[in-house]
C-alpha atoms as a printed R data frame, in Angstrom:
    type eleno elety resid chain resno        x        y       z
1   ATOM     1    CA   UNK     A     1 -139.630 -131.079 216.998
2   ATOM     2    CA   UNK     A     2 -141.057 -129.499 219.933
3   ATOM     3    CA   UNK     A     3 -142.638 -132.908 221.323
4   ATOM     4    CA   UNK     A     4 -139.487 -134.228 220.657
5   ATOM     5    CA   UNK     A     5 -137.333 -131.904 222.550
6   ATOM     6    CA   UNK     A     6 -139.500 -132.205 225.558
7   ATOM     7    CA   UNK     A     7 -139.473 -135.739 225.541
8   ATOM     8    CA   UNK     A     8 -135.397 -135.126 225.211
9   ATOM     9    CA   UNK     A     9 -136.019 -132.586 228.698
10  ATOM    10    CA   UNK     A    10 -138.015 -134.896 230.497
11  ATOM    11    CA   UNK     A    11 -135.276 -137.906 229.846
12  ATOM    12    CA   UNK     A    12 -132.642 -135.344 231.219
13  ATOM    13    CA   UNK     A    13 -134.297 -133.938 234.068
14  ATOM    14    CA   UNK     A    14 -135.099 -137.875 234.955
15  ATOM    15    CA   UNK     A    15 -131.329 -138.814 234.736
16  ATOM    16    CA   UNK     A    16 -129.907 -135.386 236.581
17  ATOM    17    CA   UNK     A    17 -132.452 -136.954 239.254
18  ATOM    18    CA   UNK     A    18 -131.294 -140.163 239.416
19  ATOM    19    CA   UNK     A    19 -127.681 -138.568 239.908
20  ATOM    20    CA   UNK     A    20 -128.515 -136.578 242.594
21  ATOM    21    CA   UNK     A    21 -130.761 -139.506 244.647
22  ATOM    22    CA   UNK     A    22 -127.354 -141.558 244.397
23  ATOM    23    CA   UNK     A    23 -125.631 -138.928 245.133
24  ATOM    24    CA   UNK     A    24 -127.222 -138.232 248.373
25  ATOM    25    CA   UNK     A    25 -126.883 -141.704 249.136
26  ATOM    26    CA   UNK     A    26 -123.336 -141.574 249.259
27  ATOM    27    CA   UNK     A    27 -123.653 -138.356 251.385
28  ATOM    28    CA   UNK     A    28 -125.099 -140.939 253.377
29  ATOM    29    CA   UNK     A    29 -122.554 -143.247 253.713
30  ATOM    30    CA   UNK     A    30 -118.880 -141.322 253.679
31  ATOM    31    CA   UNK     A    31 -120.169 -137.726 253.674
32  ATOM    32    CA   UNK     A    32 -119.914 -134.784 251.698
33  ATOM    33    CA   UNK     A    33 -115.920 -134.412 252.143
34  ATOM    34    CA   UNK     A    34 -115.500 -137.884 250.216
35  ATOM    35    CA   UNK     A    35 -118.421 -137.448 247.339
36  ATOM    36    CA   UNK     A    36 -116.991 -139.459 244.350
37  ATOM    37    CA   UNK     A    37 -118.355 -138.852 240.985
38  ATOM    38    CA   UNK     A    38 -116.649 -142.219 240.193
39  ATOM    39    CA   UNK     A    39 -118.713 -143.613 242.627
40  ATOM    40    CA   UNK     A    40 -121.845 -141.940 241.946
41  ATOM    41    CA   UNK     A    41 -121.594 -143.422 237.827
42  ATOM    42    CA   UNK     A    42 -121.236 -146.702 238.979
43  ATOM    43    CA   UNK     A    43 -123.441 -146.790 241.344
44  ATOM    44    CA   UNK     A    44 -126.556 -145.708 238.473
45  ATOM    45    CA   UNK     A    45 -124.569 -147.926 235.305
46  ATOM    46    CA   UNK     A    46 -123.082 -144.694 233.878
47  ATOM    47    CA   UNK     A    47 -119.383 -144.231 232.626
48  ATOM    48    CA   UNK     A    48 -117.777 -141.032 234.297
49  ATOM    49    CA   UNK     A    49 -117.402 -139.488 231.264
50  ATOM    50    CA   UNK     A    50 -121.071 -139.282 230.309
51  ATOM    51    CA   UNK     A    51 -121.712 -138.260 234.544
52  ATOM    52    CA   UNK     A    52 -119.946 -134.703 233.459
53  ATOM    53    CA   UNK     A    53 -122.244 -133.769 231.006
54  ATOM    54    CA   UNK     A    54 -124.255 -133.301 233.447
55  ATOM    55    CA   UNK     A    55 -121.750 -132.342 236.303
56  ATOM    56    CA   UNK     A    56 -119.436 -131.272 234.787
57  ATOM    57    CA   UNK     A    57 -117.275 -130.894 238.765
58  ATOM    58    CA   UNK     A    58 -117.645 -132.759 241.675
59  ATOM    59    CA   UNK     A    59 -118.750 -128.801 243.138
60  ATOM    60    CA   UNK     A    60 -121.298 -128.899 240.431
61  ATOM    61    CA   UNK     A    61 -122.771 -131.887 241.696
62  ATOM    62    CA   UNK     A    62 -122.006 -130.422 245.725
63  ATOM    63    CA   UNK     A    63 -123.768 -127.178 244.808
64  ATOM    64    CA   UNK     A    64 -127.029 -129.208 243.302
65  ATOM    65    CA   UNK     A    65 -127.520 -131.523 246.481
66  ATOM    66    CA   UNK     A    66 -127.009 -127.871 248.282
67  ATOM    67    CA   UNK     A    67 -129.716 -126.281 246.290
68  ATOM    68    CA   UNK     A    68 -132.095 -128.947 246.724
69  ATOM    69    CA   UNK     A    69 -131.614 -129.280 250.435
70  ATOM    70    CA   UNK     A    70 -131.890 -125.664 251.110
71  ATOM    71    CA   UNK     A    71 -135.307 -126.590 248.679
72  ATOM    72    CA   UNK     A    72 -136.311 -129.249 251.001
73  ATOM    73    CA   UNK     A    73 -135.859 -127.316 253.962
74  ATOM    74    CA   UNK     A    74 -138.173 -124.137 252.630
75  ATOM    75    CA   UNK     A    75 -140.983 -126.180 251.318
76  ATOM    76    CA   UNK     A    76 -140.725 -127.695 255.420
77  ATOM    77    CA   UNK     A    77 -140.704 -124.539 256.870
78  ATOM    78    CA   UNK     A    78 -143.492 -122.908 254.342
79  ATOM    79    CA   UNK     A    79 -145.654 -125.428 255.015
80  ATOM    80    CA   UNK     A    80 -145.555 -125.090 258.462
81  ATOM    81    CA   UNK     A    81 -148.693 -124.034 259.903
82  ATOM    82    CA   UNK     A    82 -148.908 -120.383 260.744
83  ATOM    83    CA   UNK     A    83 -151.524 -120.677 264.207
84  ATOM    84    CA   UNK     A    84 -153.087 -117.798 265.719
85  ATOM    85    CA   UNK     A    85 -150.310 -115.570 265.705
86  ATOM    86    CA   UNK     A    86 -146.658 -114.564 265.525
87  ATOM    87    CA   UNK     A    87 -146.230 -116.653 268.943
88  ATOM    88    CA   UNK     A    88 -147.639 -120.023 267.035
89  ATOM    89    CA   UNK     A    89 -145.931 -119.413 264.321
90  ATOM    90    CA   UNK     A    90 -142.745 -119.840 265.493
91  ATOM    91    CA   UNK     A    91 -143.394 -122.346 267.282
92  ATOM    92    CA   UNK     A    92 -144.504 -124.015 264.120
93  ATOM    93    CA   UNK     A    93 -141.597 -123.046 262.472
94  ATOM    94    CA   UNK     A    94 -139.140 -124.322 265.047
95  ATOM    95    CA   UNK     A    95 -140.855 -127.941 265.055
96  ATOM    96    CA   UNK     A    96 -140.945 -128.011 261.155
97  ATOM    97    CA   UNK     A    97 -137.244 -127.105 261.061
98  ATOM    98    CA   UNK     A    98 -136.319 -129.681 263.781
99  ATOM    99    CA   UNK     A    99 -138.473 -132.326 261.824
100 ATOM   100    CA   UNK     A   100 -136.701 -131.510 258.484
101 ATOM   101    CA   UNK     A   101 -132.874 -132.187 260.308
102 ATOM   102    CA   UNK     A   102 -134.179 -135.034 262.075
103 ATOM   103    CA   UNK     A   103 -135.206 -136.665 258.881
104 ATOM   104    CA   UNK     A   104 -132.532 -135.563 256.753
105 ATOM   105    CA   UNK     A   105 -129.565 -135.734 258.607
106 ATOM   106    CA   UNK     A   106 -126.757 -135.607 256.141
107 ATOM   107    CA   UNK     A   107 -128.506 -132.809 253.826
108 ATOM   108    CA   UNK     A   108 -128.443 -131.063 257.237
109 ATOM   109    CA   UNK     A   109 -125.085 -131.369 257.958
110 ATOM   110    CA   UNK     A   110 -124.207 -130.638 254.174
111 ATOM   111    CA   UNK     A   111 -126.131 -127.032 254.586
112 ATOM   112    CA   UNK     A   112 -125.026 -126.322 258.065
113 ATOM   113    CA   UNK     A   113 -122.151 -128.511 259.410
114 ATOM   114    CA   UNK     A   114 -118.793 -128.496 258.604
115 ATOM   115    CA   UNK     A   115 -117.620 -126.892 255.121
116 ATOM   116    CA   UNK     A   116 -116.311 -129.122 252.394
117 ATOM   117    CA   UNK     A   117 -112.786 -128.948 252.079
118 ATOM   118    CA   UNK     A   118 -111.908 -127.375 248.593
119 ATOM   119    CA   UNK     A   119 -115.371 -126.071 248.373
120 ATOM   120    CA   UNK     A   120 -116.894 -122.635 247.740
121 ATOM   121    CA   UNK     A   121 -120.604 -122.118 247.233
122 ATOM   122    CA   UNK     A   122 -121.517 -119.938 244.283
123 ATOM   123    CA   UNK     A   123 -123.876 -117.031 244.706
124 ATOM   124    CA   UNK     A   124 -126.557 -119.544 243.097
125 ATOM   125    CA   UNK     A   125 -127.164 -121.105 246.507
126 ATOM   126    CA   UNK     A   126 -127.593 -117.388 247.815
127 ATOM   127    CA   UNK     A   127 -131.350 -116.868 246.920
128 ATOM   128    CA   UNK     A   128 -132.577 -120.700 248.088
129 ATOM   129    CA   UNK     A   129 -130.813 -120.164 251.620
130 ATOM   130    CA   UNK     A   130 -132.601 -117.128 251.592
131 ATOM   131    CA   UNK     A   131 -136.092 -118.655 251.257
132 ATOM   132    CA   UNK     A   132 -135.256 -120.892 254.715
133 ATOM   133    CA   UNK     A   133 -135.944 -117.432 256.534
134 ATOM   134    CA   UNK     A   134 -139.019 -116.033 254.761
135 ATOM   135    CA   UNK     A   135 -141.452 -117.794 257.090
136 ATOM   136    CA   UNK     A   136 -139.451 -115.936 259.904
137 ATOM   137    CA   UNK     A   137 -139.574 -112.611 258.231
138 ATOM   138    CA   UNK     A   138 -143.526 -112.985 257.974
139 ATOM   139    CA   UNK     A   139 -143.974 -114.011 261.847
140 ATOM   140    CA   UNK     A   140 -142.032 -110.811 262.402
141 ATOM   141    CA   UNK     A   141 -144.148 -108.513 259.881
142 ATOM   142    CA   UNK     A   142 -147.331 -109.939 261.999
143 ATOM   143    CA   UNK     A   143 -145.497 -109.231 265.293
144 ATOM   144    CA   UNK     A   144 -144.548 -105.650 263.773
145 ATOM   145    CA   UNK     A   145 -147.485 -104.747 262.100
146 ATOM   146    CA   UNK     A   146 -149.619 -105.821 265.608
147 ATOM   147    CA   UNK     A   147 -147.466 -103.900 267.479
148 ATOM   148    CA   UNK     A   148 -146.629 -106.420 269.915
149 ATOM   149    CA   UNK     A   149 -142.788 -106.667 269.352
150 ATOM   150    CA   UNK     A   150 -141.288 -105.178 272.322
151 ATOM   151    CA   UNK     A   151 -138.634 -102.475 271.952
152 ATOM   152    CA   UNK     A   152 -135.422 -104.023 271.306
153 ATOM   153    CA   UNK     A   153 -132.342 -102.429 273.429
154 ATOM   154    CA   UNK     A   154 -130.026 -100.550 270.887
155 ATOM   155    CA   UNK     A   155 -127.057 -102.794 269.891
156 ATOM   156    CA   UNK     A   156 -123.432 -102.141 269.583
157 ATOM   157    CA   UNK     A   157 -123.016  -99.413 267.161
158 ATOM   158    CA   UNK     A   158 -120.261 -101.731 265.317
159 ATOM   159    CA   UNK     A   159 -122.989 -104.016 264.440
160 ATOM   160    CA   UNK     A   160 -125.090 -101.163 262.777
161 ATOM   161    CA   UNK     A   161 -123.617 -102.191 259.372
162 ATOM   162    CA   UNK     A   162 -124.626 -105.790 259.694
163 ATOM   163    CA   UNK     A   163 -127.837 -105.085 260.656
164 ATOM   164    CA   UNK     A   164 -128.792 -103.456 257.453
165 ATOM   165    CA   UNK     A   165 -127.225 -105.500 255.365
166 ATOM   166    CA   UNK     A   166 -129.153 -108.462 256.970
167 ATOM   167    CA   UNK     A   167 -132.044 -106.369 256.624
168 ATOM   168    CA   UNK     A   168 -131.890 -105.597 252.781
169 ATOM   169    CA   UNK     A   169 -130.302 -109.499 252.247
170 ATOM   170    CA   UNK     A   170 -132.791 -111.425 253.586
171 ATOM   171    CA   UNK     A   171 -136.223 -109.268 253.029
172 ATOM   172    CA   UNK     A   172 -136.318 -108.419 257.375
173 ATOM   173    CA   UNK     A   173 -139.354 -105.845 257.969
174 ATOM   174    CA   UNK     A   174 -138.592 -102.455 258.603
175 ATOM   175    CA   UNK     A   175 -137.784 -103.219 262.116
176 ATOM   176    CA   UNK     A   176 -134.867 -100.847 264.452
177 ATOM   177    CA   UNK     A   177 -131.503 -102.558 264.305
178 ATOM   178    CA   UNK     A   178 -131.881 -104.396 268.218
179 ATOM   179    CA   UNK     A   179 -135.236 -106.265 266.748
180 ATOM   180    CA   UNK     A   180 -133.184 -107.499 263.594
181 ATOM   181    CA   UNK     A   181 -130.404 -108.645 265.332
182 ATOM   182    CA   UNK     A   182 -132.737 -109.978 268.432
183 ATOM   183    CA   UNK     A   183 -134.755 -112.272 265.396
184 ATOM   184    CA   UNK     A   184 -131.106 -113.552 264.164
185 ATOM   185    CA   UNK     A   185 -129.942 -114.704 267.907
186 ATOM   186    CA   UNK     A   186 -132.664 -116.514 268.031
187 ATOM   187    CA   UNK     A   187 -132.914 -118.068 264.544
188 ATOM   188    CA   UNK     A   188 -129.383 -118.886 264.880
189 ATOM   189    CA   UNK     A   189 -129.619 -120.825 268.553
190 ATOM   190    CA   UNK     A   190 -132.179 -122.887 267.328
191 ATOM   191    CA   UNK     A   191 -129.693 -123.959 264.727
192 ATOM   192    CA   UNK     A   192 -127.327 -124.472 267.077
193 ATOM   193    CA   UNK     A   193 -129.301 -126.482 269.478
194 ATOM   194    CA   UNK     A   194 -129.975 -128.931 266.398
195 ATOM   195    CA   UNK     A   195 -126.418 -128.694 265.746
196 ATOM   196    CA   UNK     A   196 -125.920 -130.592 269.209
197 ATOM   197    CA   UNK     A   197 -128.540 -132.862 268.602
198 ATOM   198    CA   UNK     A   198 -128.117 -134.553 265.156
199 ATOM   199    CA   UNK     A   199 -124.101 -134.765 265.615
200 ATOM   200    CA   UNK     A   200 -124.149 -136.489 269.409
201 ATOM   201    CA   UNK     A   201 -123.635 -133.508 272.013
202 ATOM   202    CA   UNK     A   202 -126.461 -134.325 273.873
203 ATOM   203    CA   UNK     A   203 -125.552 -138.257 274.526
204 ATOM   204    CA   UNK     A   204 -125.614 -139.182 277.294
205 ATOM   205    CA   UNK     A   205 -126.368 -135.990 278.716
206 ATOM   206    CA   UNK     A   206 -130.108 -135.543 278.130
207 ATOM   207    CA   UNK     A   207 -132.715 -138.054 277.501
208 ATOM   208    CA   UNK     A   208 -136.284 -135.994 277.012
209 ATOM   209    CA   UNK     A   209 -134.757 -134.155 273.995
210 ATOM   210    CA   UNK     A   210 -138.629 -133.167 272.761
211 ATOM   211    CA   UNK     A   211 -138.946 -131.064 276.413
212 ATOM   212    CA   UNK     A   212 -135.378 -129.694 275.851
213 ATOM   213    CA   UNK     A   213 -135.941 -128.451 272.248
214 ATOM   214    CA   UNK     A   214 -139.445 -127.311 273.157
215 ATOM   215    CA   UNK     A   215 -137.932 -124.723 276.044
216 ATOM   216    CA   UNK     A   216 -135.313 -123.800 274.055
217 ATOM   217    CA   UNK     A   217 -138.552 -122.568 271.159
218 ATOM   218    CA   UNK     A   218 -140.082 -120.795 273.769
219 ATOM   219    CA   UNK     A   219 -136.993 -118.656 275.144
220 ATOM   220    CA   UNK     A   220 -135.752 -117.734 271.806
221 ATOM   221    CA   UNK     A   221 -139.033 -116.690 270.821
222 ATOM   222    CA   UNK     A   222 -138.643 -114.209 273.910
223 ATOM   223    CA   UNK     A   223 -135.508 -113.297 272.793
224 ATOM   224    CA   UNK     A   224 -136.827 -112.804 269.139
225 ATOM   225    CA   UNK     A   225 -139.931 -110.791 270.669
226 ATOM   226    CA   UNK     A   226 -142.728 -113.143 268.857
227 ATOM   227    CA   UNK     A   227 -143.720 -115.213 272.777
């Protein structure tokens, strides 16, 4: 019974990830705003009704191809190679990240373009978005625990609030409210440079994108304290 039932999990776990590769291949082709389950069954022989089984919602479905993309991206970043110190690891970081989007375009946009209309992510995506920042949070433990952060300037007291929730959210170091927020303007530009870049800003506008992107690592690391 017990071979049997694995044999039963394997077959499922197979199918869920045939769904999802077609699935992203329609993300592909019209987006995340026009995923069709209907489309998705046909495309892998399956009648609709048998597809919710298994997705039960289109938003079921959405919130997988989420999940694994945030995946994708944290096994990018993780792997990234941590250098000499804080300063190398970021740049590491940065050029892992940008390699990720540039390969995966559309689960890029699905994590970090425009929402879905009708869509609202469940606190099950909360904990693998999360992971995307943990190689950040160690570069800034190193820089911390070196002592070579430099002291942040005091924010805006309104911002006080958000800096400790950010801090016990996404497992910061113990670091003074100005470093926090410092770490999340930069994390945030990069995304915002990449932002430009995969959906056409910088067309004809800039040409050596590799120099651009590279600059742009090296002052938000200053801003972030790790360069």
């Amino acid at each position: 019974m017990n071979a049997s039932r694995t044999a039963r999990e394997r077959a499922r776990a197979e199918l869920v990830a045939e769904i999802t590769a077609a699935a992203r291949r329609q993300l592909a082709e019209t987006g995340a705003a026009a995923l069709s389950m209907r489309a998705v069954s046909r495309e892998i022989g399956m009648v609709s009704s048998a597809l919710h089984r298994y997705f039960p919602t289109r938003d079921d479905l959405l919130t997988a191809l989420i999940v694994q993309s945030y995946d994708g991206l944290a096994d990018a970043l993780a792997a990234a190679d941590p250098g000499t110190g804080p300063a190398q690891h970021w740049r590491g970081i940065a050029q892992a990240l940008r390699g990720w989007a540039l390969a995966h375009p559309h689960e890029y946009a699905l994590i970090y373009g425009s929402p879905v209309p009708g869509y609202r992510a469940p606190t099950d995506t909360v904990p693998v978005a999360a992971r995307v920042l943990e190689p950040l949070a160690r570069a800034l433990t190193a820089a911390h625990a070196a002592g070579t952060l430099p002291p942040a300037t005091d924010p805006d007291p309104a911002l006080a609030d958000d800096a400790v929730r950010i801090r016990a959210a996404l497992g910061f170091p113990d670091l003074p409210d100005g470093a926090v927020l410092a770490a999340l303007t930069a994390w945030t530009g990069l995304f915002g440079h990449l932002s430009f870049e995969l959906f056409g800003q910088f067309e004809n506008a800039v040409d050596a994108r590799d120099a651009l992107f590279a600059g742009t690592v090296e002052r938000l690391g200053r801003v972030a304290g790790l360069i």
